mmCIF file of C-alpha atoms and ligand atoms in Angstrom:
data_model
loop_
_atom_site.group_PDB
_atom_site.id
_atom_site.type_symbol
_atom_site.label_atom_id
_atom_site.label_comp_id
_atom_site.label_asym_id
_atom_site.label_seq_id
_atom_site.Cartn_x
_atom_site.Cartn_y
_atom_site.Cartn_z
ATOM 1 C CA UNK A 1 -10.441 27.191 -9.776
ATOM 2 C CA UNK A 2 -7.529 25.438 -8.096
ATOM 3 C CA UNK A 3 -5.390 22.860 -9.868
ATOM 4 C CA UNK A 4 -5.527 19.475 -8.128
ATOM 5 C CA UNK A 5 -3.503 17.588 -10.739
ATOM 6 C CA UNK A 6 -0.470 15.555 -9.786
ATOM 7 C CA UNK A 7 1.824 12.962 -11.303
ATOM 8 C CA UNK A 8 2.566 9.501 -10.002
ATOM 9 C CA UNK A 9 4.775 6.854 -11.624
ATOM 10 C CA UNK A 10 4.791 8.904 -14.817
ATOM 11 C CA UNK A 11 0.980 9.013 -14.881
ATOM 12 C CA UNK A 12 -0.876 12.310 -15.026
ATOM 13 C CA UNK A 13 -3.667 12.255 -12.447
ATOM 14 C CA UNK A 14 -6.587 14.672 -12.139
ATOM 15 C CA UNK A 15 -6.158 14.787 -8.355
ATOM 16 C CA UNK A 16 -4.040 13.049 -5.683
ATOM 17 C CA UNK A 17 -6.787 10.790 -4.260
ATOM 18 C CA UNK A 18 -6.146 7.183 -5.279
ATOM 19 C CA UNK A 19 -8.031 4.056 -4.196
ATOM 20 C CA UNK A 20 -5.613 1.617 -2.549
ATOM 21 C CA UNK A 21 -6.042 -2.146 -2.976
ATOM 22 C CA UNK A 22 -9.124 -3.538 -1.246
ATOM 23 C CA UNK A 23 -12.305 -5.466 -2.006
ATOM 24 C CA UNK A 24 -13.588 -2.151 -3.434
ATOM 25 C CA UNK A 25 -11.704 -2.985 -6.636
ATOM 26 C CA UNK A 26 -12.960 -6.541 -6.850
ATOM 27 C CA UNK A 27 -15.863 -5.662 -9.139
ATOM 28 C CA UNK A 28 -15.524 -3.673 -12.363
ATOM 29 C CA UNK A 29 -18.814 -1.981 -11.519
ATOM 30 C CA UNK A 30 -17.383 -0.672 -8.227
ATOM 31 C CA UNK A 31 -14.268 0.674 -9.943
ATOM 32 C CA UNK A 32 -16.537 2.581 -12.347
ATOM 33 C CA UNK A 33 -18.320 4.049 -9.336
ATOM 34 C CA UNK A 34 -14.984 5.013 -7.749
ATOM 35 C CA UNK A 35 -14.103 6.807 -10.982
ATOM 36 C CA UNK A 36 -17.470 8.602 -11.057
ATOM 37 C CA UNK A 37 -17.002 9.680 -7.438
ATOM 38 C CA UNK A 38 -13.728 11.392 -8.421
ATOM 39 C CA UNK A 39 -10.971 8.905 -7.564
ATOM 40 C CA UNK A 40 -8.017 9.619 -9.891
ATOM 41 C CA UNK A 41 -6.520 6.113 -10.145
ATOM 42 C CA UNK A 42 -7.150 2.724 -8.659
ATOM 43 C CA UNK A 43 -4.752 0.114 -7.388
ATOM 44 C CA UNK A 44 -6.408 -3.261 -7.836
ATOM 45 C CA UNK A 45 -6.649 -5.665 -4.901
ATOM 46 C CA UNK A 46 -3.597 -7.917 -4.784
ATOM 47 C CA UNK A 47 -2.757 -11.121 -6.477
ATOM 48 C CA UNK A 48 -0.927 -13.063 -3.768
ATOM 49 C CA UNK A 49 2.147 -15.217 -4.258
ATOM 50 C CA UNK A 50 0.442 -17.914 -2.172
ATOM 51 C CA UNK A 51 -2.486 -17.979 -4.583
ATOM 52 C CA UNK A 52 -0.261 -18.575 -7.579
ATOM 53 C CA UNK A 53 2.019 -21.067 -5.867
ATOM 54 C CA UNK A 54 -0.974 -22.804 -4.369
ATOM 55 C CA UNK A 55 -2.547 -23.207 -7.775
ATOM 56 C CA UNK A 56 0.579 -24.630 -9.367
ATOM 57 C CA UNK A 57 1.112 -26.973 -6.403
ATOM 58 C CA UNK A 58 -2.432 -28.167 -6.748
ATOM 59 C CA UNK A 59 -1.793 -28.880 -10.402
ATOM 60 C CA UNK A 60 1.398 -30.765 -9.559
ATOM 61 C CA UNK A 61 -0.516 -32.668 -6.945
ATOM 62 C CA UNK A 62 -3.110 -33.839 -9.412
ATOM 63 C CA UNK A 63 -0.407 -34.790 -11.899
ATOM 64 C CA UNK A 64 1.537 -36.665 -9.235
ATOM 65 C CA UNK A 65 -1.303 -38.058 -7.179
ATOM 66 C CA UNK A 66 -0.197 -40.212 -4.322
ATOM 67 C CA UNK A 67 3.195 -38.566 -3.759
ATOM 68 C CA UNK A 68 3.225 -37.530 -0.154
ATOM 69 C CA UNK A 69 5.485 -34.522 -0.476
ATOM 70 C CA UNK A 70 2.890 -32.571 -2.407
ATOM 71 C CA UNK A 71 0.065 -33.552 -0.107
ATOM 72 C CA UNK A 72 2.189 -32.409 2.820
ATOM 73 C CA UNK A 73 3.250 -29.145 1.305
ATOM 74 C CA UNK A 74 -0.323 -28.296 0.438
ATOM 75 C CA UNK A 75 -1.262 -28.352 4.086
ATOM 76 C CA UNK A 76 1.252 -25.567 4.789
ATOM 77 C CA UNK A 77 -0.606 -23.144 2.606
ATOM 78 C CA UNK A 78 -2.985 -20.751 4.222
ATOM 79 C CA UNK A 79 -6.645 -20.761 3.463
ATOM 80 C CA UNK A 80 -6.761 -18.103 0.766
ATOM 81 C CA UNK A 81 -10.424 -17.334 1.314
ATOM 82 C CA UNK A 82 -13.062 -16.193 -1.112
ATOM 83 C CA UNK A 83 -11.846 -12.605 -1.406
ATOM 84 C CA UNK A 84 -9.159 -13.551 -3.899
ATOM 85 C CA UNK A 85 -9.669 -14.813 -7.422
ATOM 86 C CA UNK A 86 -7.698 -17.460 -9.284
ATOM 87 C CA UNK A 87 -4.626 -15.833 -10.904
ATOM 88 C CA UNK A 88 -5.910 -15.985 -14.477
ATOM 89 C CA UNK A 89 -9.268 -14.596 -13.430
ATOM 90 C CA UNK A 90 -7.410 -11.737 -11.740
ATOM 91 C CA UNK A 91 -5.654 -10.859 -14.986
ATOM 92 C CA UNK A 92 -8.945 -11.152 -16.881
ATOM 93 C CA UNK A 93 -10.654 -8.848 -14.348
ATOM 94 C CA UNK A 94 -7.871 -6.310 -14.718
ATOM 95 C CA UNK A 95 -8.204 -6.368 -18.503
ATOM 96 C CA UNK A 96 -11.975 -5.787 -18.247
ATOM 97 C CA UNK A 97 -11.439 -2.974 -15.767
ATOM 98 C CA UNK A 98 -8.857 -1.316 -17.992
ATOM 99 C CA UNK A 99 -11.428 -1.218 -20.800
ATOM 100 C CA UNK A 100 -14.263 -0.008 -18.585
ATOM 101 C CA UNK A 101 -12.664 3.066 -17.006
ATOM 102 C CA UNK A 102 -10.481 5.913 -18.215
ATOM 103 C CA UNK A 103 -8.540 6.485 -14.978
ATOM 104 C CA UNK A 104 -5.210 4.639 -14.604
ATOM 105 C CA UNK A 105 -5.442 1.109 -13.252
ATOM 106 C CA UNK A 106 -2.476 -0.197 -11.266
ATOM 107 C CA UNK A 107 -2.040 -3.943 -10.782
ATOM 108 C CA UNK A 108 -0.906 -5.298 -7.428
ATOM 109 C CA UNK A 109 1.268 -8.291 -6.630
ATOM 110 C CA UNK A 110 1.756 -9.340 -3.044
ATOM 111 C CA UNK A 111 4.671 -11.600 -2.236
ATOM 112 C CA UNK A 112 8.174 -12.019 -0.859
ATOM 113 C CA UNK A 113 10.114 -14.625 -2.760
ATOM 114 C CA UNK A 114 11.389 -14.517 -6.269
ATOM 115 C CA UNK A 115 10.383 -17.422 -8.536
ATOM 116 C CA UNK A 116 7.977 -18.648 -11.163
ATOM 117 C CA UNK A 117 5.018 -16.740 -9.771
ATOM 118 C CA UNK A 118 6.429 -13.366 -10.850
ATOM 119 C CA UNK A 119 5.587 -14.183 -14.460
ATOM 120 C CA UNK A 120 2.259 -12.679 -13.420
ATOM 121 C CA UNK A 121 3.917 -9.278 -13.422
ATOM 122 C CA UNK A 122 4.192 -9.638 -17.189
ATOM 123 C CA UNK A 123 0.626 -10.918 -17.462
ATOM 124 C CA UNK A 124 -0.585 -7.873 -15.551
ATOM 125 C CA UNK A 125 1.340 -5.707 -17.994
ATOM 126 C CA UNK A 126 -0.173 -7.543 -20.975
ATOM 127 C CA UNK A 127 -3.643 -7.016 -19.492
ATOM 128 C CA UNK A 128 -3.091 -3.287 -19.914
ATOM 129 C CA UNK A 129 -2.203 -2.128 -16.403
ATOM 130 C CA UNK A 130 -0.714 1.366 -16.255
ATOM 131 C CA UNK A 131 1.738 0.440 -13.513
ATOM 132 C CA UNK A 132 2.424 -2.297 -10.994
ATOM 133 C CA UNK A 133 2.503 -2.124 -7.202
ATOM 134 C CA UNK A 134 4.488 -4.796 -5.416
ATOM 135 C CA UNK A 135 3.438 -5.322 -1.832
ATOM 136 C CA UNK A 136 6.304 -6.742 0.230
ATOM 137 C CA UNK A 137 4.729 -8.342 3.246
ATOM 138 C CA UNK A 138 6.649 -10.843 5.280
ATOM 139 C CA UNK A 139 6.588 -11.385 9.004
ATOM 140 C CA UNK A 140 9.959 -12.732 10.148
ATOM 141 C CA UNK A 141 9.469 -15.061 13.112
ATOM 142 C CA UNK A 142 12.656 -17.086 12.720
ATOM 143 C CA UNK A 143 15.412 -16.049 15.186
ATOM 144 C CA UNK A 144 18.061 -16.991 12.628
ATOM 145 C CA UNK A 145 16.701 -14.654 9.993
ATOM 146 C CA UNK A 146 18.559 -11.339 10.015
ATOM 147 C CA UNK A 147 17.205 -8.036 8.764
ATOM 148 C CA UNK A 148 19.940 -7.868 6.105
ATOM 149 C CA UNK A 149 18.885 -11.256 4.749
ATOM 150 C CA UNK A 150 15.267 -10.087 4.523
ATOM 151 C CA UNK A 151 16.221 -6.801 2.862
ATOM 152 C CA UNK A 152 18.419 -8.609 0.324
ATOM 153 C CA UNK A 153 15.554 -10.998 -0.473
ATOM 154 C CA UNK A 154 13.203 -8.050 -1.036
ATOM 155 C CA UNK A 155 15.736 -6.294 -3.256
ATOM 156 C CA UNK A 156 16.244 -9.388 -5.383
ATOM 157 C CA UNK A 157 12.489 -9.660 -5.839
ATOM 158 C CA UNK A 158 12.219 -6.016 -6.898
ATOM 159 C CA UNK A 159 15.061 -6.497 -9.402
ATOM 160 C CA UNK A 160 13.433 -9.633 -10.793
ATOM 161 C CA UNK A 161 9.989 -8.079 -11.135
ATOM 162 C CA UNK A 162 11.400 -4.910 -12.673
ATOM 163 C CA UNK A 163 13.401 -6.867 -15.239
ATOM 164 C CA UNK A 164 10.248 -8.785 -16.239
ATOM 165 C CA UNK A 165 8.234 -5.657 -17.125
ATOM 166 C CA UNK A 166 8.415 -2.258 -18.792
ATOM 167 C CA UNK A 167 5.753 -0.759 -16.515
ATOM 168 C CA UNK A 168 6.588 1.691 -13.742
ATOM 169 C CA UNK A 169 6.965 -0.199 -10.469
ATOM 170 C CA UNK A 170 5.939 0.954 -7.005
ATOM 171 C CA UNK A 171 6.887 -0.961 -3.872
ATOM 172 C CA UNK A 172 4.535 -1.001 -0.890
ATOM 173 C CA UNK A 173 6.337 -1.368 2.433
ATOM 174 C CA UNK A 174 5.600 -2.147 6.034
ATOM 175 C CA UNK A 175 6.786 0.475 8.552
ATOM 176 C CA UNK A 176 9.126 -1.919 10.361
ATOM 177 C CA UNK A 177 12.589 -1.200 9.008
ATOM 178 C CA UNK A 178 15.590 -0.356 11.156
ATOM 179 C CA UNK A 179 17.061 2.028 8.582
ATOM 180 C CA UNK A 180 14.258 2.974 6.226
ATOM 181 C CA UNK A 181 15.996 5.770 4.228
ATOM 182 C CA UNK A 182 18.891 3.446 3.379
ATOM 183 C CA UNK A 183 16.561 0.628 2.360
ATOM 184 C CA UNK A 184 14.373 2.990 0.349
ATOM 185 C CA UNK A 185 17.409 4.143 -1.602
ATOM 186 C CA UNK A 186 18.473 0.569 -2.265
ATOM 187 C CA UNK A 187 14.950 -0.171 -3.505
ATOM 188 C CA UNK A 188 15.288 2.665 -5.998
ATOM 189 C CA UNK A 189 18.645 1.277 -7.173
ATOM 190 C CA UNK A 190 16.932 -2.107 -7.581
ATOM 191 C CA UNK A 191 14.348 -0.549 -9.900
ATOM 192 C CA UNK A 192 11.526 0.929 -7.813
ATOM 193 C CA UNK A 193 9.985 4.041 -9.373
ATOM 194 C CA UNK A 194 7.698 4.672 -6.425
ATOM 195 C CA UNK A 195 7.464 3.787 -2.738
ATOM 196 C CA UNK A 196 4.121 3.304 -0.999
ATOM 197 C CA UNK A 197 4.177 3.956 2.745
ATOM 198 C CA UNK A 198 2.852 2.058 4.655
ATOM 199 C CA UNK A 199 1.203 -1.267 4.452
ATOM 200 C CA UNK A 200 -1.156 -1.586 7.431
ATOM 201 C CA UNK A 201 -0.734 -4.719 9.485
ATOM 202 C CA UNK A 202 -3.815 -6.428 10.820
ATOM 203 C CA UNK A 203 -2.943 -7.689 14.254
ATOM 204 C CA UNK A 204 -4.666 -10.840 15.431
ATOM 205 C CA UNK A 205 -6.669 -10.629 18.645
ATOM 206 C CA UNK A 206 -7.340 -13.237 21.330
ATOM 207 C CA UNK A 207 -10.710 -14.705 22.132
ATOM 208 C CA UNK A 208 -10.472 -15.324 25.895
ATOM 209 C CA UNK A 209 -13.602 -17.487 26.076
ATOM 210 C CA UNK A 210 -12.504 -19.951 23.415
ATOM 211 C CA UNK A 211 -8.758 -19.441 23.926
ATOM 212 C CA UNK A 212 -8.261 -18.841 20.242
ATOM 213 C CA UNK A 213 -6.259 -16.359 18.223
ATOM 214 C CA UNK A 214 -8.738 -14.624 15.959
ATOM 215 C CA UNK A 215 -8.399 -12.285 12.998
ATOM 216 C CA UNK A 216 -9.946 -8.909 13.700
ATOM 217 C CA UNK A 217 -10.025 -6.231 11.040
ATOM 218 C CA UNK A 218 -10.254 -2.727 12.471
ATOM 219 C CA UNK A 219 -10.384 0.077 9.923
ATOM 220 C CA UNK A 220 -8.032 3.039 10.296
ATOM 221 C CA UNK A 221 -8.693 6.595 11.448
ATOM 222 C CA UNK A 222 -6.901 9.893 10.779
ATOM 223 C CA UNK A 223 -4.581 9.472 13.803
ATOM 224 C CA UNK A 224 -2.783 6.731 11.909
ATOM 225 C CA UNK A 225 -1.766 9.192 9.210
ATOM 226 C CA UNK A 226 1.127 10.402 11.335
ATOM 227 C CA UNK A 227 3.427 7.430 10.825
ATOM 228 C CA UNK A 228 3.472 7.523 6.998
ATOM 229 C CA UNK A 229 3.355 11.327 7.099
ATOM 230 C CA UNK A 230 6.547 11.538 9.123
ATOM 231 C CA UNK A 231 8.428 9.088 6.918
ATOM 232 C CA UNK A 232 7.313 10.708 3.697
ATOM 233 C CA UNK A 233 8.489 14.058 5.059
ATOM 234 C CA UNK A 234 11.853 12.465 5.881
ATOM 235 C CA UNK A 235 12.248 10.609 2.562
ATOM 236 C CA UNK A 236 11.127 13.468 0.305
ATOM 237 C CA UNK A 237 14.134 14.806 -1.577
ATOM 238 C CA UNK A 238 16.335 11.965 -0.288
ATOM 239 C CA UNK A 239 15.093 9.181 -2.576
ATOM 240 C CA UNK A 240 14.667 9.495 -6.309
ATOM 241 C CA UNK A 241 11.217 7.941 -6.369
ATOM 242 C CA UNK A 242 7.608 9.045 -6.243
ATOM 243 C CA UNK A 243 6.010 8.659 -2.836
ATOM 244 C CA UNK A 244 2.502 7.456 -2.091
ATOM 245 C CA UNK A 245 0.941 7.745 1.344
ATOM 246 C CA UNK A 246 -1.413 5.017 2.495
ATOM 247 C CA UNK A 247 -3.000 4.568 5.968
ATOM 248 C CA UNK A 248 -5.186 7.061 7.730
ATOM 249 C CA UNK A 249 -6.353 9.218 4.800
ATOM 250 C CA UNK A 250 -9.916 10.194 5.765
ATOM 251 C CA UNK A 251 -10.284 13.931 5.225
ATOM 252 C CA UNK A 252 -9.260 16.805 2.940
ATOM 253 C CA UNK A 253 -6.761 17.903 5.607
ATOM 254 C CA UNK A 254 -5.179 14.431 5.573
ATOM 255 C CA UNK A 255 -4.581 14.654 1.812
ATOM 256 C CA UNK A 256 -3.235 18.211 2.102
ATOM 257 C CA UNK A 257 -0.799 17.103 4.815
ATOM 258 C CA UNK A 258 0.326 14.186 2.638
ATOM 259 C CA UNK A 259 1.035 16.577 -0.249
ATOM 260 C CA UNK A 260 2.953 19.001 1.949
ATOM 261 C CA UNK A 261 5.015 16.170 3.418
ATOM 262 C CA UNK A 262 6.027 15.234 -0.122
ATOM 263 C CA UNK A 263 3.625 12.534 -1.317
ATOM 264 C CA UNK A 264 2.622 12.511 -4.970
ATOM 265 C CA UNK A 265 -0.637 10.785 -4.092
ATOM 266 C CA UNK A 266 -2.697 9.919 -1.020
ATOM 267 C CA UNK A 267 -4.368 6.522 -1.081
ATOM 268 C CA UNK A 268 -7.513 5.591 0.751
ATOM 269 C CA UNK A 269 -9.531 2.507 1.633
ATOM 270 C CA UNK A 270 -10.890 2.697 5.209
ATOM 271 C CA UNK A 271 -12.550 6.085 4.626
ATOM 272 C CA UNK A 272 -14.593 4.654 1.742
ATOM 273 C CA UNK A 273 -15.361 1.394 3.542
ATOM 274 C CA UNK A 274 -16.582 3.382 6.565
ATOM 275 C CA UNK A 275 -18.477 6.216 4.864
ATOM 276 C CA UNK A 276 -19.216 5.064 1.342
ATOM 277 C CA UNK A 277 -18.350 6.759 -1.951
ATOM 278 C CA UNK A 278 -19.676 10.143 -0.848
ATOM 279 C CA UNK A 279 -16.466 10.687 1.106
ATOM 280 C CA UNK A 280 -14.519 11.021 -2.178
ATOM 281 C CA UNK A 281 -16.204 14.188 -3.527
ATOM 282 C CA UNK A 282 -16.328 15.541 0.050
ATOM 283 C CA UNK A 283 -12.527 15.223 0.372
ATOM 284 C CA UNK A 284 -11.905 16.796 -3.045
ATOM 285 C CA UNK A 285 -14.293 19.679 -2.351
ATOM 286 C CA UNK A 286 -12.715 20.201 1.072
ATOM 287 C CA UNK A 287 -9.269 20.397 -0.539
ATOM 288 C CA UNK A 288 -10.428 23.008 -3.049
ATOM 289 C CA UNK A 289 -12.067 25.111 -0.352
ATOM 290 C CA UNK A 290 -9.001 24.975 1.881
ATOM 291 C CA UNK A 291 -6.698 25.865 -1.000
ATOM 292 C CA UNK A 292 -8.852 28.843 -2.024
ATOM 293 C CA UNK A 293 -9.030 30.076 1.578
ATOM 294 C CA UNK A 294 -5.246 29.775 1.968
ATOM 295 C CA UNK A 295 -4.419 31.136 -1.502
ATOM 296 C CA UNK A 296 -2.894 28.023 -2.991
ATOM 297 C CA UNK A 297 -3.349 27.665 -6.744
ATOM 298 C CA UNK A 298 -2.176 24.118 -7.180
ATOM 299 C CA UNK A 299 -1.291 20.924 -5.387
ATOM 300 C CA UNK A 300 2.128 21.054 -7.055
ATOM 301 C CA UNK A 301 2.793 24.319 -5.247
ATOM 302 C CA UNK A 302 2.462 22.607 -1.866
ATOM 303 C CA UNK A 303 4.335 19.433 -2.815
ATOM 304 C CA UNK A 304 7.028 18.785 -0.196
ATOM 305 C CA UNK A 305 6.633 22.249 1.345
ATOM 306 C CA UNK A 306 6.590 20.699 4.833
ATOM 307 C CA UNK A 307 9.097 17.941 4.195
ATOM 308 C CA UNK A 308 12.014 17.622 6.567
ATOM 309 C CA UNK A 309 14.301 19.411 4.115
ATOM 310 C CA UNK A 310 11.927 22.366 3.755
ATOM 311 C CA UNK A 311 10.940 23.271 7.292
ATOM 312 C CA UNK A 312 12.944 25.530 9.599
ATOM 313 C CA UNK A 313 13.099 22.920 12.370
ATOM 314 C CA UNK A 314 14.045 19.580 10.738
ATOM 315 C CA UNK A 315 14.488 18.025 14.199
ATOM 316 C CA UNK A 316 10.702 18.172 14.541
ATOM 317 C CA UNK A 317 10.621 14.898 12.593
ATOM 318 C CA UNK A 318 13.428 13.328 14.598
ATOM 319 C CA UNK A 319 14.219 12.122 18.086
ATOM 320 C CA UNK A 320 14.398 15.619 19.555
ATOM 321 C CA UNK A 321 10.661 15.927 19.163
ATOM 322 C CA UNK A 322 10.138 12.815 21.243
ATOM 323 C CA UNK A 323 11.187 14.506 24.497
ATOM 324 C CA UNK A 324 9.148 17.613 23.702
ATOM 325 C CA UNK A 325 6.026 15.486 23.258
ATOM 326 C CA UNK A 326 6.592 13.582 26.503
ATOM 327 C CA UNK A 327 7.158 16.816 28.394
ATOM 328 C CA UNK A 328 3.897 18.214 27.076
ATOM 329 C CA UNK A 329 2.127 15.677 29.328
ATOM 330 C CA UNK A 330 2.955 16.627 32.876
ATOM 331 C CA UNK A 331 -0.161 16.545 35.016
ATOM 332 C CA UNK A 332 0.072 18.225 38.452
ATOM 333 C CA UNK A 333 -2.757 16.093 39.707
ATOM 334 C CA UNK A 334 -3.864 12.563 38.802
ATOM 335 C CA UNK A 335 -7.666 12.428 38.972
HETATM 336 C C1 FMN B 401 -10.468 -5.322 3.570
HETATM 337 C C2 FMN B 401 -9.131 -4.842 3.105
HETATM 338 C C3 FMN B 401 -8.457 -5.514 2.100
HETATM 339 C C4 FMN B 401 -7.195 -5.088 1.667
HETATM 340 N N1 FMN B 401 -6.559 -5.760 0.656
HETATM 341 C C5 FMN B 401 -5.318 -5.342 0.255
HETATM 342 C C6 FMN B 401 -4.645 -5.992 -0.815
HETATM 343 O O1 FMN B 401 -5.156 -6.924 -1.440
HETATM 344 N N2 FMN B 401 -3.401 -5.547 -1.149
HETATM 345 C C7 FMN B 401 -2.795 -4.489 -0.514
HETATM 346 O O2 FMN B 401 -1.678 -4.110 -0.884
HETATM 347 N N3 FMN B 401 -3.435 -3.838 0.479
HETATM 348 C C8 FMN B 401 -4.661 -4.233 0.870
HETATM 349 N N4 FMN B 401 -5.305 -3.568 1.876
HETATM 350 C C9 FMN B 401 -4.636 -2.419 2.522
HETATM 351 C C10 FMN B 401 -5.131 -1.100 1.942
HETATM 352 O O3 FMN B 401 -4.814 -1.003 0.577
HETATM 353 C C11 FMN B 401 -4.493 0.090 2.669
HETATM 354 O O4 FMN B 401 -3.107 0.141 2.438
HETATM 355 C C12 FMN B 401 -4.746 0.034 4.180
HETATM 356 O O5 FMN B 401 -6.103 -0.294 4.452
HETATM 357 C C13 FMN B 401 -4.424 1.379 4.834
HETATM 358 O O6 FMN B 401 -5.168 2.422 4.261
HETATM 359 P P1 FMN B 401 -6.508 3.021 4.937
HETATM 360 O O7 FMN B 401 -6.102 3.617 6.236
HETATM 361 O O8 FMN B 401 -6.978 4.032 3.946
HETATM 362 O O9 FMN B 401 -7.456 1.886 5.106
HETATM 363 C C14 FMN B 401 -6.582 -3.962 2.293
HETATM 364 C C15 FMN B 401 -7.281 -3.268 3.291
HETATM 365 C C16 FMN B 401 -8.537 -3.682 3.695
HETATM 366 C C17 FMN B 401 -9.242 -2.923 4.783
#
C-alpha cells in the first residue's frame, strides 16, 4: 500500500486530489458524491464581490427609491446569472455541506477591492469552513492603471481578509504577473498561507455572423498543466506557503507531476465535468499503480523532487529552455 496523504493549509488530506470551485459544489448532494468518489477536499464555488455589492446596492436602491445615482450604478453591474446564490444562501449552503461531509470544505471569495463585502469572510468562517480561498480576478483595461497599483490593491485585500478571520487563507492567482515570485512572497507577508496557481481565464469569442462578442467556455486538457507546473516548480522552496495546482489536471500522471513540482494538492474541475465522477477513482488508482511500479512509498517522498531547486538543470524552467524548444522544430521540408 502506498501513502497518498498530504497536507494543505494545515489540513490533513487523504490524498492530493481536491475539487476546485465549480458548479459541481453547488449542491450538497454532489459534494457528497465527490467525497464518495475519493476527492480529499472541496473548494466551494465562489461568492463574488459583485453579488454582495449588488445585493446591498439593491437594498439601498429600494430604501432610496427615485435617487438616480443608485439606479445608474445598478446598470454597471454585470448580470450575475443563475449559477450564483444570494450571499446568505451561499453561507447557509456551506454550513449544510460542512455537516453533510467529513472531508474539509474550503469557502471561496472572489473579488478585488477591499470593503464591506469582506465581512463574508467571517460569515464563511462561522459557517464552519476549514479554510478560505480568495480568488483575485481583475482585468486591468485602464491605461493609467499600473501593475504596482494593482498588486498593492491585491495585497491590501489579502491583509484585510486575513485580519477578519482565523482560518488559513489561500490566494488564487491569474498567471499574468510580471514578477510572480516577488508578488508571491509579498502575498505571504500579507497573510497568505497558500497560493493557488492558476486561475483559468475564459476568453470571449466573436460571432462573425451576428458581430457579437460571445462567452465561450472551453474546458481544459492536460497540455494546460504546463504553465502552473512550471511556476510551482519555480516557487517551491522560495515562498513560505503551501502551493495548490489548478488547471489541466486530468490524469494520474498530471497529479504526480504536480507533486514532484512542489504542489501540496492538485485541483480538478474540467476532468470531472468532461468524464464524470469515475475519473476520480481512476486517477487515484493510476497514482497508486505508478508509485508501486516506480518504488515510491508516499506522496510526501516525491514532494518538490522536481522543483527548480532540486533538479540538476534549473535552467530547464527558465529562458534557456526557450531556445532549446524552438530549435527542436527545424523541418528540412515544408509539406
Ligand atoms: C463552469 C466553471 C465554473 C467555475 N467557477 C469558479 C468559481 O466560482 N470560482 C473559482 O475560483 N474558480 C471557478 N472555476 C475555475 C476552476 O475552479 C478551475 O480553477 C479551472 O477550471 C481550471 O481547472 P481545470 O483545468 O481542472 O478545469 C470554474 C470553472 C468552471 C469550468
